[in-house]
Coordinates of C-alpha atoms in Angstrom, one line a residue:
Chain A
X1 CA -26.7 -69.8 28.4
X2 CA -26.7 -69.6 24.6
X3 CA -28.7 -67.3 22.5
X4 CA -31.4 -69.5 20.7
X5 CA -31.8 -69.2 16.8
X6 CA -35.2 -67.4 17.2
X7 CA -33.8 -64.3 19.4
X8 CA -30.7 -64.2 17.5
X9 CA -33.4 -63.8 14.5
X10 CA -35.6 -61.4 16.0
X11 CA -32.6 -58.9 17.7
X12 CA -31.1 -58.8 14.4
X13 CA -34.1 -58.3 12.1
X14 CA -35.8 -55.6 14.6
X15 CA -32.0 -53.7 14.5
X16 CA -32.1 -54.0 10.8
X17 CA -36.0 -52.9 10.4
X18 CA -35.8 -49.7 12.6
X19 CA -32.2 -49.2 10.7
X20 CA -34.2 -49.7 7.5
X21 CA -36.9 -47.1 8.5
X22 CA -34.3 -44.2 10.1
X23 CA -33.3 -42.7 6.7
X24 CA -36.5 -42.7 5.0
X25 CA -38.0 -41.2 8.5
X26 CA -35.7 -38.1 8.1
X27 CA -36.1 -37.8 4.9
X28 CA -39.6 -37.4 5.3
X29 CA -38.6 -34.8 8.6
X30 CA -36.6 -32.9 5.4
X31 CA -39.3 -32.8 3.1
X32 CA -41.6 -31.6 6.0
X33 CA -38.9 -28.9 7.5
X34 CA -38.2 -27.7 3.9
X35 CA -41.8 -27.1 3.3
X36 CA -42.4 -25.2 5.9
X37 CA -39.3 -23.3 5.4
X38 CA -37.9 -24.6 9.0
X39 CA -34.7 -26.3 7.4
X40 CA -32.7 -23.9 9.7
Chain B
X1 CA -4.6 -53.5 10.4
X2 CA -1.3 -51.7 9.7
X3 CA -0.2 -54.1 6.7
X4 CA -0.9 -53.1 3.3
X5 CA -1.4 -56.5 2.8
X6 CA -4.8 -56.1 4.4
X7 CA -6.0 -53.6 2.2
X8 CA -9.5 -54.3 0.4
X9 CA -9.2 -51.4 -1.9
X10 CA -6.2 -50.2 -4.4
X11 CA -4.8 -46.5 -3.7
X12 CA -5.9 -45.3 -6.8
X13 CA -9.6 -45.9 -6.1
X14 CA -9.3 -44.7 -2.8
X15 CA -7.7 -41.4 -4.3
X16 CA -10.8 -41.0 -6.6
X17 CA -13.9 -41.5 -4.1
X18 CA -11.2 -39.0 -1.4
X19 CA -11.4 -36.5 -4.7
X20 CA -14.7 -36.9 -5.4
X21 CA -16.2 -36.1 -1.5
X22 CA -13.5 -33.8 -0.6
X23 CA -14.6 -31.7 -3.3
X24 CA -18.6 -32.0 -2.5
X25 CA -18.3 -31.1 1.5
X26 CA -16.0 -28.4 0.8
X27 CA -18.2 -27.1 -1.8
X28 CA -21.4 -27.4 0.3
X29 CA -19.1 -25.8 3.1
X30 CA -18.3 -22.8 1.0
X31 CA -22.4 -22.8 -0.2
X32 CA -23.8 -23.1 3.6
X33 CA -21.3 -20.9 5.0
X34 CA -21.9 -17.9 2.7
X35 CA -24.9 -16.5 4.4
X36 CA -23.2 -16.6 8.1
X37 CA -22.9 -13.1 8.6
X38 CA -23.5 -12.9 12.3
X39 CA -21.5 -14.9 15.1
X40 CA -24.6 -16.9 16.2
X41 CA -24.8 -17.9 12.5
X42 CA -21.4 -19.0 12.2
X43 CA -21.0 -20.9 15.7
X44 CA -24.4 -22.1 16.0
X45 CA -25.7 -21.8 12.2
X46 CA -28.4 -19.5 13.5
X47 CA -29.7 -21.1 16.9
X48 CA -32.8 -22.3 13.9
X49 CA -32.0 -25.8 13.1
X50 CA -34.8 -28.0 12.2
X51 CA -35.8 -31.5 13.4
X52 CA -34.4 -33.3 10.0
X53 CA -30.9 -31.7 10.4
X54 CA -31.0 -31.9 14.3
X55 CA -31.5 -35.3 14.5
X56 CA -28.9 -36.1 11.1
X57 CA -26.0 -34.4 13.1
X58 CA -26.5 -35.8 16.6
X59 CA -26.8 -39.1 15.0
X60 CA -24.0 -38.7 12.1
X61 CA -21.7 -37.3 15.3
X62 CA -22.0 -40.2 17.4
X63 CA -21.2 -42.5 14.9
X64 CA -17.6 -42.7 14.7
X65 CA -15.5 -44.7 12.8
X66 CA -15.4 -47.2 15.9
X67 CA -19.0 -47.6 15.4
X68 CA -18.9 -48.9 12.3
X69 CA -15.2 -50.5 12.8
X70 CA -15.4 -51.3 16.1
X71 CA -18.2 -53.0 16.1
X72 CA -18.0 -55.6 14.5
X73 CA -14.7 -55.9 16.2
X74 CA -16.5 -56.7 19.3
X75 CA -19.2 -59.0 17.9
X76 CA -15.9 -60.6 16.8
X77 CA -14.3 -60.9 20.4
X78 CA -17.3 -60.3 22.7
X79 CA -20.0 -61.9 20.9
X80 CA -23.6 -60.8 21.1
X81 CA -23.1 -58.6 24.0
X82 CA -20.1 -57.0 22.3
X83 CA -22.6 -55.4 19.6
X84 CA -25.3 -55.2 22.2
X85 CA -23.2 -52.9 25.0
X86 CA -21.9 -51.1 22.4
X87 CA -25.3 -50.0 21.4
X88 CA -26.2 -48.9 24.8
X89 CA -24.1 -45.7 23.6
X90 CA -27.5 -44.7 22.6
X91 CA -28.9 -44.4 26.5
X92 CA -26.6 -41.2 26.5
X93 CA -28.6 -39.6 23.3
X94 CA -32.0 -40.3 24.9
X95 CA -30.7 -39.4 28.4
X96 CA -29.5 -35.8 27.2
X97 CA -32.9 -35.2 25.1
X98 CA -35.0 -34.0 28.4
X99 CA -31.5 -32.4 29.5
X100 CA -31.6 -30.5 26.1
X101 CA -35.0 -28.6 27.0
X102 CA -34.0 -27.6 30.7
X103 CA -30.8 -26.2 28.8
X104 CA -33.0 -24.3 26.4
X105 CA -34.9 -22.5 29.0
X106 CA -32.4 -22.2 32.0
X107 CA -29.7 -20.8 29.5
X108 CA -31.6 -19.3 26.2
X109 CA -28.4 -17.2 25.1
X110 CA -25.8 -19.3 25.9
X111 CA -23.2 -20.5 23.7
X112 CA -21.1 -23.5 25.2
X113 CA -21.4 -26.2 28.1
X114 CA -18.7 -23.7 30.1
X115 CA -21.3 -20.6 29.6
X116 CA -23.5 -23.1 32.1
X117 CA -20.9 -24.6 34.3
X118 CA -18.8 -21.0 35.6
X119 CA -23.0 -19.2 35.7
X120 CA -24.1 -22.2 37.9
X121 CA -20.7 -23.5 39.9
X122 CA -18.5 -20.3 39.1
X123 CA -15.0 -19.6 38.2
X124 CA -13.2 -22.2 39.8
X125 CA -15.6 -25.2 39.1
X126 CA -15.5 -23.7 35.6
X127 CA -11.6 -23.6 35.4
X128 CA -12.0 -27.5 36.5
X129 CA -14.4 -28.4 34.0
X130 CA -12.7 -26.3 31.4
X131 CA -9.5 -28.9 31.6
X132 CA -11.4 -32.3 31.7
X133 CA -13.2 -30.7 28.1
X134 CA -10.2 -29.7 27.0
X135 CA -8.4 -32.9 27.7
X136 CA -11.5 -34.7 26.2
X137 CA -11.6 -32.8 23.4
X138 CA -8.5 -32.6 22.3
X139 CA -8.0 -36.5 23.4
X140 CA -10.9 -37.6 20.9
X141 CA -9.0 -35.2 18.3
X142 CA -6.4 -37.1 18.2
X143 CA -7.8 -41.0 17.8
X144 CA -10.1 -39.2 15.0
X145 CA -6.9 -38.0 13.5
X146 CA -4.7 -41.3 13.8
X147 CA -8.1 -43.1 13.1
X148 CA -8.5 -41.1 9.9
X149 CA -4.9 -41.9 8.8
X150 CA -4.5 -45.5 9.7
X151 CA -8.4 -46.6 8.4
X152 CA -7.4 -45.1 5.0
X153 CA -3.8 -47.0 5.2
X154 CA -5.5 -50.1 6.1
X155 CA -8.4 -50.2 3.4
X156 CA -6.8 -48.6 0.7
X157 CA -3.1 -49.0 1.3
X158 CA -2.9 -45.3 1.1
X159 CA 0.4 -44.0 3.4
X160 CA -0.7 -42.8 6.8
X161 CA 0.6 -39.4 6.9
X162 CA -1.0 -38.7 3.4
X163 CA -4.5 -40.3 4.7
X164 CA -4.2 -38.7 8.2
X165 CA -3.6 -35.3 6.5
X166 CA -6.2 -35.6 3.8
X167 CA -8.8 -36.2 6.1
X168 CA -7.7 -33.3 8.3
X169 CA -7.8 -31.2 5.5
X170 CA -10.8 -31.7 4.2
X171 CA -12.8 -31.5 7.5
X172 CA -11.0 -28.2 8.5
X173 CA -11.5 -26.6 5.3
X174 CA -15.2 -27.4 5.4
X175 CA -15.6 -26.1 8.9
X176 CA -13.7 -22.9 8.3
X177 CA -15.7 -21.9 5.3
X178 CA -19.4 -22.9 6.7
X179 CA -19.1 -22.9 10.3
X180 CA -21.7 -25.0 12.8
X181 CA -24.5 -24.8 9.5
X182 CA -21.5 -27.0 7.2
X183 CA -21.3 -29.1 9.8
X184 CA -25.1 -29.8 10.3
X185 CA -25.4 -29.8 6.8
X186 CA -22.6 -32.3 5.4
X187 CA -23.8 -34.7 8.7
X188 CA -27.3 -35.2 6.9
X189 CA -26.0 -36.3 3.8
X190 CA -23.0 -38.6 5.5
X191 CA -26.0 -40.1 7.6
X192 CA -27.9 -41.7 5.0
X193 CA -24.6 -42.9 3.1
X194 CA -23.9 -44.6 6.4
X195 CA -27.2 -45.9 7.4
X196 CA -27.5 -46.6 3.2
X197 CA -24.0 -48.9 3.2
X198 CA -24.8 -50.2 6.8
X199 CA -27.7 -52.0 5.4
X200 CA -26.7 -53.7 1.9
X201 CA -23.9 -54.7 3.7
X202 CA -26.2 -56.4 6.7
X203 CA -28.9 -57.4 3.7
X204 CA -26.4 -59.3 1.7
X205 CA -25.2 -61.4 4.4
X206 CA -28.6 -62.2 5.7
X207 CA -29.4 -63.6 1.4
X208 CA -26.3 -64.7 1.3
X209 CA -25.8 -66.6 4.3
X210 CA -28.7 -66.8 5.9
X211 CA -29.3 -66.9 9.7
X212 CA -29.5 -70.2 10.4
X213 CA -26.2 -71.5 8.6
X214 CA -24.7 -68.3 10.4
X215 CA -26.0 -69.3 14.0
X216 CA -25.5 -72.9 13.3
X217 CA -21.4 -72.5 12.2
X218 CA -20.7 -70.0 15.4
X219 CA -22.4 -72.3 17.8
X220 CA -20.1 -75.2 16.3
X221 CA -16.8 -73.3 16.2
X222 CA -17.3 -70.3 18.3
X223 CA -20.0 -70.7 21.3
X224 CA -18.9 -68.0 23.8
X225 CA -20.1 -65.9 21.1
X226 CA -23.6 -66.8 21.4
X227 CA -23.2 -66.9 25.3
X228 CA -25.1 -64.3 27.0
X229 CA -23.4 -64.8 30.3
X230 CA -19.9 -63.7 29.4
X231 CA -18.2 -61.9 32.2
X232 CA -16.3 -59.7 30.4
X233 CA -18.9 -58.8 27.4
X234 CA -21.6 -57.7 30.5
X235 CA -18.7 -55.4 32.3
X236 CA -18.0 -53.8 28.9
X237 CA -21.5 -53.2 28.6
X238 CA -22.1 -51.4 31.8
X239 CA -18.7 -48.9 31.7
X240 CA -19.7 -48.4 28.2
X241 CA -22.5 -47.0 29.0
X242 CA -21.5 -44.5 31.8
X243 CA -18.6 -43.7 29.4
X244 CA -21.0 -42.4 26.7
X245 CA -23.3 -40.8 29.0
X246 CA -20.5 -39.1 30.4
X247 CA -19.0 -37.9 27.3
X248 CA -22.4 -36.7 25.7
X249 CA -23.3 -34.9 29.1
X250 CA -20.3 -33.0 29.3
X251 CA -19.1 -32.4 26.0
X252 CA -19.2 -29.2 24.2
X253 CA -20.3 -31.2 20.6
X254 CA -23.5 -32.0 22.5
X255 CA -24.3 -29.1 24.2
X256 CA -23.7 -26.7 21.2
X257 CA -26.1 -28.0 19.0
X258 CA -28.6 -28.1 22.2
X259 CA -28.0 -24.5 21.5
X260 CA -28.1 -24.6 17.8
X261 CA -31.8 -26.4 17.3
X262 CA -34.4 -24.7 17.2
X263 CA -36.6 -24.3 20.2
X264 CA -38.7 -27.4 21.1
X265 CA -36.8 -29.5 18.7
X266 CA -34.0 -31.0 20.6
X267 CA -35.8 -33.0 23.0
X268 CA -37.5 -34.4 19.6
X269 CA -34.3 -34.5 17.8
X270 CA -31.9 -36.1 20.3
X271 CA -34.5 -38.8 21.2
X272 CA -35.2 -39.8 18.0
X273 CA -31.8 -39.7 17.2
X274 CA -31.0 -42.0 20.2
X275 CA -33.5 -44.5 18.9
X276 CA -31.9 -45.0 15.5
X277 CA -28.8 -45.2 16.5
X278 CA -29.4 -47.9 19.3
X279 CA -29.2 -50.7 16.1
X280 CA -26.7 -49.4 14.0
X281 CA -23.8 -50.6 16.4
X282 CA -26.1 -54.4 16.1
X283 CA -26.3 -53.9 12.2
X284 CA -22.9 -53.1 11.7
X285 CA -22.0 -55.3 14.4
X286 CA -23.8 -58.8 13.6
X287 CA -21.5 -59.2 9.8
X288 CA -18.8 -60.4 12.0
X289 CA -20.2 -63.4 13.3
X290 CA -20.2 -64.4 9.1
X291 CA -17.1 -64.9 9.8
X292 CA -17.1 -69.0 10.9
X293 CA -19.5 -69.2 7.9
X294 CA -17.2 -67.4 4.9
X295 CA -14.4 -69.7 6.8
X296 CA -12.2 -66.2 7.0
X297 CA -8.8 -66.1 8.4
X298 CA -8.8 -62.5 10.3
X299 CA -5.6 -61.5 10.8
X300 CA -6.4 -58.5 12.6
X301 CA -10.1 -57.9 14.6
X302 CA -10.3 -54.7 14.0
X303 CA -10.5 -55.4 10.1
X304 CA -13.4 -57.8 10.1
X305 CA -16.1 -55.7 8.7
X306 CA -14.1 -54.5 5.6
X307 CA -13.0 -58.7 5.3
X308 CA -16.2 -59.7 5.5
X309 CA -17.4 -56.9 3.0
X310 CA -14.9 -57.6 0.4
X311 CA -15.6 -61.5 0.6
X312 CA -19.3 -61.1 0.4
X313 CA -19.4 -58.1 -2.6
X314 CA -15.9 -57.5 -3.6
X315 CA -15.0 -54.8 -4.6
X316 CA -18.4 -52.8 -4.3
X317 CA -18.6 -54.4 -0.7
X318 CA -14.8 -52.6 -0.2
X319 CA -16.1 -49.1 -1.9
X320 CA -19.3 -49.2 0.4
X321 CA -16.7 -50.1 3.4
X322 CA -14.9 -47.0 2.4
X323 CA -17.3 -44.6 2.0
X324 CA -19.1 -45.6 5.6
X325 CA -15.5 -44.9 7.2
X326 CA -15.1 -42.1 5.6
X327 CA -18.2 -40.5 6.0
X328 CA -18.5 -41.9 9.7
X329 CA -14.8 -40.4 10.4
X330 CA -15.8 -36.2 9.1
X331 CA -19.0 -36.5 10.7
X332 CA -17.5 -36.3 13.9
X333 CA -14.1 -35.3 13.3
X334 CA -16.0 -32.0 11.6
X335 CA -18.1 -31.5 14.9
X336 CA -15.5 -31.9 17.2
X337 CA -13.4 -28.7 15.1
X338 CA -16.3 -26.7 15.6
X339 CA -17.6 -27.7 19.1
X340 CA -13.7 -27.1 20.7
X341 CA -13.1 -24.1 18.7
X342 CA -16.7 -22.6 20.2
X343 CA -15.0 -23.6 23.6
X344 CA -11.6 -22.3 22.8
X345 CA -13.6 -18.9 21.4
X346 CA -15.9 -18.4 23.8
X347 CA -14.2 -19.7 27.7
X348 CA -10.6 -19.2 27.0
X349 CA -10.1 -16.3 24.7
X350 CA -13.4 -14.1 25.4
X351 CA -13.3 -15.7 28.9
X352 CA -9.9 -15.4 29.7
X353 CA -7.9 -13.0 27.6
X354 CA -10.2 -10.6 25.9
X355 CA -13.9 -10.2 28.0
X356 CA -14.6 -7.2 25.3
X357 CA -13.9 -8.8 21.9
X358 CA -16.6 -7.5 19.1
X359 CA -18.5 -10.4 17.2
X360 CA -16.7 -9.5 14.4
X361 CA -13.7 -10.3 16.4
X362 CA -14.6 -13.1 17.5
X363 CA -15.5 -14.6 14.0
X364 CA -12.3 -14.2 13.1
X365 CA -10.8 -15.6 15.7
X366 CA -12.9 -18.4 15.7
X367 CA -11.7 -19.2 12.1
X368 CA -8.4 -19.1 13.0
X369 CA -8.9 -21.2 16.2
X370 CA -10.4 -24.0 13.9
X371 CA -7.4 -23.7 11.4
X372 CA -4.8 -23.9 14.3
X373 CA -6.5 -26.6 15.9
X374 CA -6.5 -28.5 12.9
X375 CA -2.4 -27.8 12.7
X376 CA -2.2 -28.8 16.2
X377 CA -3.7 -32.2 15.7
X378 CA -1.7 -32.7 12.5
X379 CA 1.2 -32.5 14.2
X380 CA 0.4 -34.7 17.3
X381 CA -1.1 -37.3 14.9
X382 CA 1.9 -37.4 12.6
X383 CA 4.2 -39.2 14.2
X384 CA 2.0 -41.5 14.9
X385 CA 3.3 -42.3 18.5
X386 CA 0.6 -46.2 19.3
X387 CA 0.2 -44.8 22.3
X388 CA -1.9 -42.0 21.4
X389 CA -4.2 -43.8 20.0
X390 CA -5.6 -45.7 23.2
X391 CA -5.4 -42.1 24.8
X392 CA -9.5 -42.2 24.9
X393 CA -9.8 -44.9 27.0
X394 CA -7.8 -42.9 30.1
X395 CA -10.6 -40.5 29.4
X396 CA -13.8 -42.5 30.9
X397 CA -12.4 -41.4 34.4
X398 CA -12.3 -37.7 32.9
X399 CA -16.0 -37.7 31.3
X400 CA -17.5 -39.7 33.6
X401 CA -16.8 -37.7 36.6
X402 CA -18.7 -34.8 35.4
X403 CA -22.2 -36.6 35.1
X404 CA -23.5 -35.8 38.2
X405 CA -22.5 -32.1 38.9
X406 CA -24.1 -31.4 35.4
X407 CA -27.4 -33.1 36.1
X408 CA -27.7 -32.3 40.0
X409 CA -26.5 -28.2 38.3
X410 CA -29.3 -28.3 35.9
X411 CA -32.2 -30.4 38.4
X412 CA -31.0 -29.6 42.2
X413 CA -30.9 -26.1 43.1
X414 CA -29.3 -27.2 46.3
X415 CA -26.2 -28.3 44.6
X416 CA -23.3 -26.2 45.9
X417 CA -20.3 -24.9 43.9
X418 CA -17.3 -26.5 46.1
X419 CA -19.5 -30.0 46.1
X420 CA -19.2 -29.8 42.4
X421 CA -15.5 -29.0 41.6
X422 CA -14.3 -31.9 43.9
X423 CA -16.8 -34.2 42.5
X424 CA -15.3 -33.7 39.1
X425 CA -11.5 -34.1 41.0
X426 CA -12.0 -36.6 43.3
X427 CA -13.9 -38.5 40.6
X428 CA -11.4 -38.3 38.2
X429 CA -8.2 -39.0 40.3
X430 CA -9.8 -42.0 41.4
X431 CA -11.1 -42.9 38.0
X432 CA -7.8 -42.8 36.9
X433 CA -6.7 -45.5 39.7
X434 CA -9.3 -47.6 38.8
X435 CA -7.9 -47.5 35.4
X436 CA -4.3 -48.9 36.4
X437 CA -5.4 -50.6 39.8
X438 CA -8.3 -53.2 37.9
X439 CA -8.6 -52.2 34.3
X440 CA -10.0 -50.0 31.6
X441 CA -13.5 -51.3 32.4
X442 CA -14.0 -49.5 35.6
X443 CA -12.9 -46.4 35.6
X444 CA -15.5 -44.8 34.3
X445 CA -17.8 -47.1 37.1
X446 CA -15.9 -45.9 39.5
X447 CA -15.2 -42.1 38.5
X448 CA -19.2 -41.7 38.2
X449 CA -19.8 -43.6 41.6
X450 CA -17.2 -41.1 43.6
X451 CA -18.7 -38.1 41.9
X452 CA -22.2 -39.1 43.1
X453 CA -21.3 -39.8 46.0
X454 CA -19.5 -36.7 47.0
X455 CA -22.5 -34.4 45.0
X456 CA -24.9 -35.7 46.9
X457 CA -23.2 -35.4 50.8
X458 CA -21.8 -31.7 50.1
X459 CA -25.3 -31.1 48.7
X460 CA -26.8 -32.4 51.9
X461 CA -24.4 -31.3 54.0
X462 CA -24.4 -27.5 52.6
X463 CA -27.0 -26.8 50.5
X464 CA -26.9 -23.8 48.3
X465 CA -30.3 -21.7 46.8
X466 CA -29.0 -21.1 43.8
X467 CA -31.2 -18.7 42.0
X468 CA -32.2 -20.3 38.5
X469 CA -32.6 -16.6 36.5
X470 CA -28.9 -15.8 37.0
X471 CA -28.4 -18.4 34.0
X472 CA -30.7 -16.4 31.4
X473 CA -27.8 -14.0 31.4
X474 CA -25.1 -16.4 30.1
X475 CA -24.6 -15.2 26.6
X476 CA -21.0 -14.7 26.8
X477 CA -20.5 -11.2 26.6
X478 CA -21.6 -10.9 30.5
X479 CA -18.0 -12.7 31.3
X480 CA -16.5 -8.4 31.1

């Protein structure tokens, strides 16, 4: 059973969209932690 | 991999960008560390961490240089499940963020995973434990070290011994002069230049390739790739996920910074953290299967990523390659340093040999237990025995074996000491037949299965009541 083109699409570009979104997410978690003085 | 002929960078480059980040961690690990006056702030950069740098470090730690090496390796030999299982090393991240909270209340002063094991399972368990994390510990040392050494030799043609050592240089001095808060700190920063490289790597071959020619030319030339019914890609998938439960259940790197965040923030932080990690082994994974496409000759699979890097960018695609290794390699190697060090600190010298060592005492000590750790893998690493370097895949039997006691010791107050201590032997010893009986893919399977097993009939068959409060009194100093 082969992966079809569509799900080989789909696994790669959700991978790549949440991999996308992880380093601008904790950049936002710095900016908040550093604002409220919670850095460490 | 070991040919300098497969190198995608000269030495001289790879000189400058070693140079030019050696010099920024050990700065920010001379800035970070100046402030750590007390022990806690030194071991466990105040017990204050917030959610941005909680979730950086669990992340930045778990991705070693086999997750962004390896990787594609797989997707290379295993196909689609190869990158796949490999990211269900993420199920132990998510796993151990509810475990994190019950550790935050059951044991609010503790320091290390052995502060837990010898309150809840006592001495002997303890002793048992304390092997298998040593033996872990100093196991995952050493591929970091020889990983360091030969990924360096490999992409920039630099000489083993001068990579190995560099690398073990840089990540002890760091540590020494910052403590757990250099650590934490440097991890942030190496996880966006991962995550950053990760993904103009995985862009540019999506624009330049495009997923349809790249689907189209594996199908044609390589089809077991695409075949989601591979034997051997689905057993990977399932030891490699008890193997990383088991080594993120048990390990001191974990449960220190469970320790180290601030309260209510590691559930958050090591879930999170879990879920952005999940793709990375898929992103970094999925460049290999360019390979039919860029009609590549690889001459070794566990140099694919670089090959394909270098074909599709050249030399910016080798610099990014290097600087994702790089980074990937001190986030963990650093966290390992400190993590043992905290074990070797805190359960063998205060537990062991001096009960009634002062905190400034121990701050020293634990300086020099990080420096002559750091010798100690130098020299095992050096001479480069191959061996070695496959040392970590003995220790899925070890890991693996201590699932069970931990969670039925932190959920089951029934659990009884002596049920415990030969779960983690019996588990392992039969692990480690597994291993050379069928093959490297079921001894962790088989480790975890025993250990279950034999937790749950002595816990049935003689349950303790173990009184939950005794663990608030695990700080350490009630070891005298």
């Amino acid at each position: 059973m082969t992966i079809s083109l569509f799900a080989f699409k789909l696994v790669i570009t959700a991978a790549l969209a949440i991999t996308v979104i992880s380093p601008i997410a904790l950049v936002i978690f710095w900016i908040k932690d550093w604002k409220d003085r919670k850095l460490w | 991999m070991n040919s300098v002929n497969s190198a995608v960078l000269d030495a001289n480059t790879g000189w400058l960008i070693l140079a030019l980040f050696s010099a920024l961690w050990i700065a920010l690990g001379w800035f970070w560390g100046r402030k750590a006056r007390q022990l806690d702030d030194y071991m466990l950069a105040g017990r204050n961490v917030g959610l941005a740098l909680g979730t950086a470090t669990a992340m930045a730690t778990w991705v070693t240089s086999n997750t962004t090496l390896v990787a594609p390796q797989f997707a290379l030999q295993l196909g689609i499940w190869g990158m796949l299982g490999y990211s269900l090393g993420s199920v132990g991240l998510m796993l151990f963020a509810p475990m994190v909270k019950r550790i935050r209340q059951l044991v609010p002063h503790g320091y290390t995973s052995g502060d837990f094991i010898r309150m809840r399972y006592g001495t002997w368990t303890w002793r048992v434990f304390l092997v298998i994390s040593m033996c872990y510990a100093l196991g995952w040392l050493i591929s970091l070290g020889m990983a360091g050494g030969i990924l360096i030799h490999a992409l920039t043609g630099i000489q083993y011994e001068l990579g190995m050592t560099v690398i073990l240089v840089i990540c002890v001095s760091y540590t020494l002069l910052g403590g757990l808060r250099a650590v934490i700190g440097t991890d942030f920063i190496q996880t966006l230049l991962i995550l950053l490289g990760i993904i103009i790597l995985a862009v540019l071959t999506i624009t330049e390739i495009g997923f349809d020619t790249m689907h189209q030319n594996v199908l044609a030339e390589r089809p077991e790739l695409l075949n989601l019914l591979m034997p051997a890609a689905i057993m990977f998938l399932f030891n490699n996920l008890l193997f990383g439960i088991g080594e993120i259940f048990h390990s001191n790197v974990w449960w220190s910074r469970a320790f180290a965040f601030r309260e209510n923030v590691g559930f958050r932080a090591y879930l999170i953290a879990g879920i952005v990690w999940a793709p990375i082994p898929i992103v970094a994974g999925f460049i290999a299967l360019a390979v039919p496409s860029l009609g590549l000759n690889v001459p070794a699979a566990d140099m694919v990523g670089p090959m394909v890097a270098a074909k599709l960018l050249g030399f910016t695609g080798a610099v990014i390659v290097f600087i994702v290794v790089f980074s990937s390699l001190a986030s963990s190697l650093d966290s390992l340093l400190a993590a043992t060090s905290d074990l070797i600190l805190q359960d063998i010298y205060r537990g062991h040999i001096n009960p009634d060592a002062s905190d400034e005492r121990l701050r020293i000590m634990a300086k020099r237990i990080i420096l002559l750790l750091g010798v100690l893998t130098w020299m095992i690493c050096l001479p480069r025995v191959a061996t070695l370097g496959s040392l970590l895949q003995y220790l899925g039997a070890f890991v693996a074996s201590t699932i069970w006691p931990i969670i039925a010791g932190l959920y089951w107050q029934r659990t009884n000491a002596n049920g415990a201590l030969l779960a983690m032997v019996l588990g392992t010893v039969t692990g480690i037949w597994a291993y050379f009986a069928v093959g490297f893919y079921v001894a962790a399977l088989v480790s975890a299965a025993v250990s279950m097993l034999i937790v749950v009939i002595s816990t049935w068959i003689r349950p303790s009541h173990f009184d939950w409060t005794r663990l608030a009194s695990a700080t350490g100093a009630d070891r005298s």
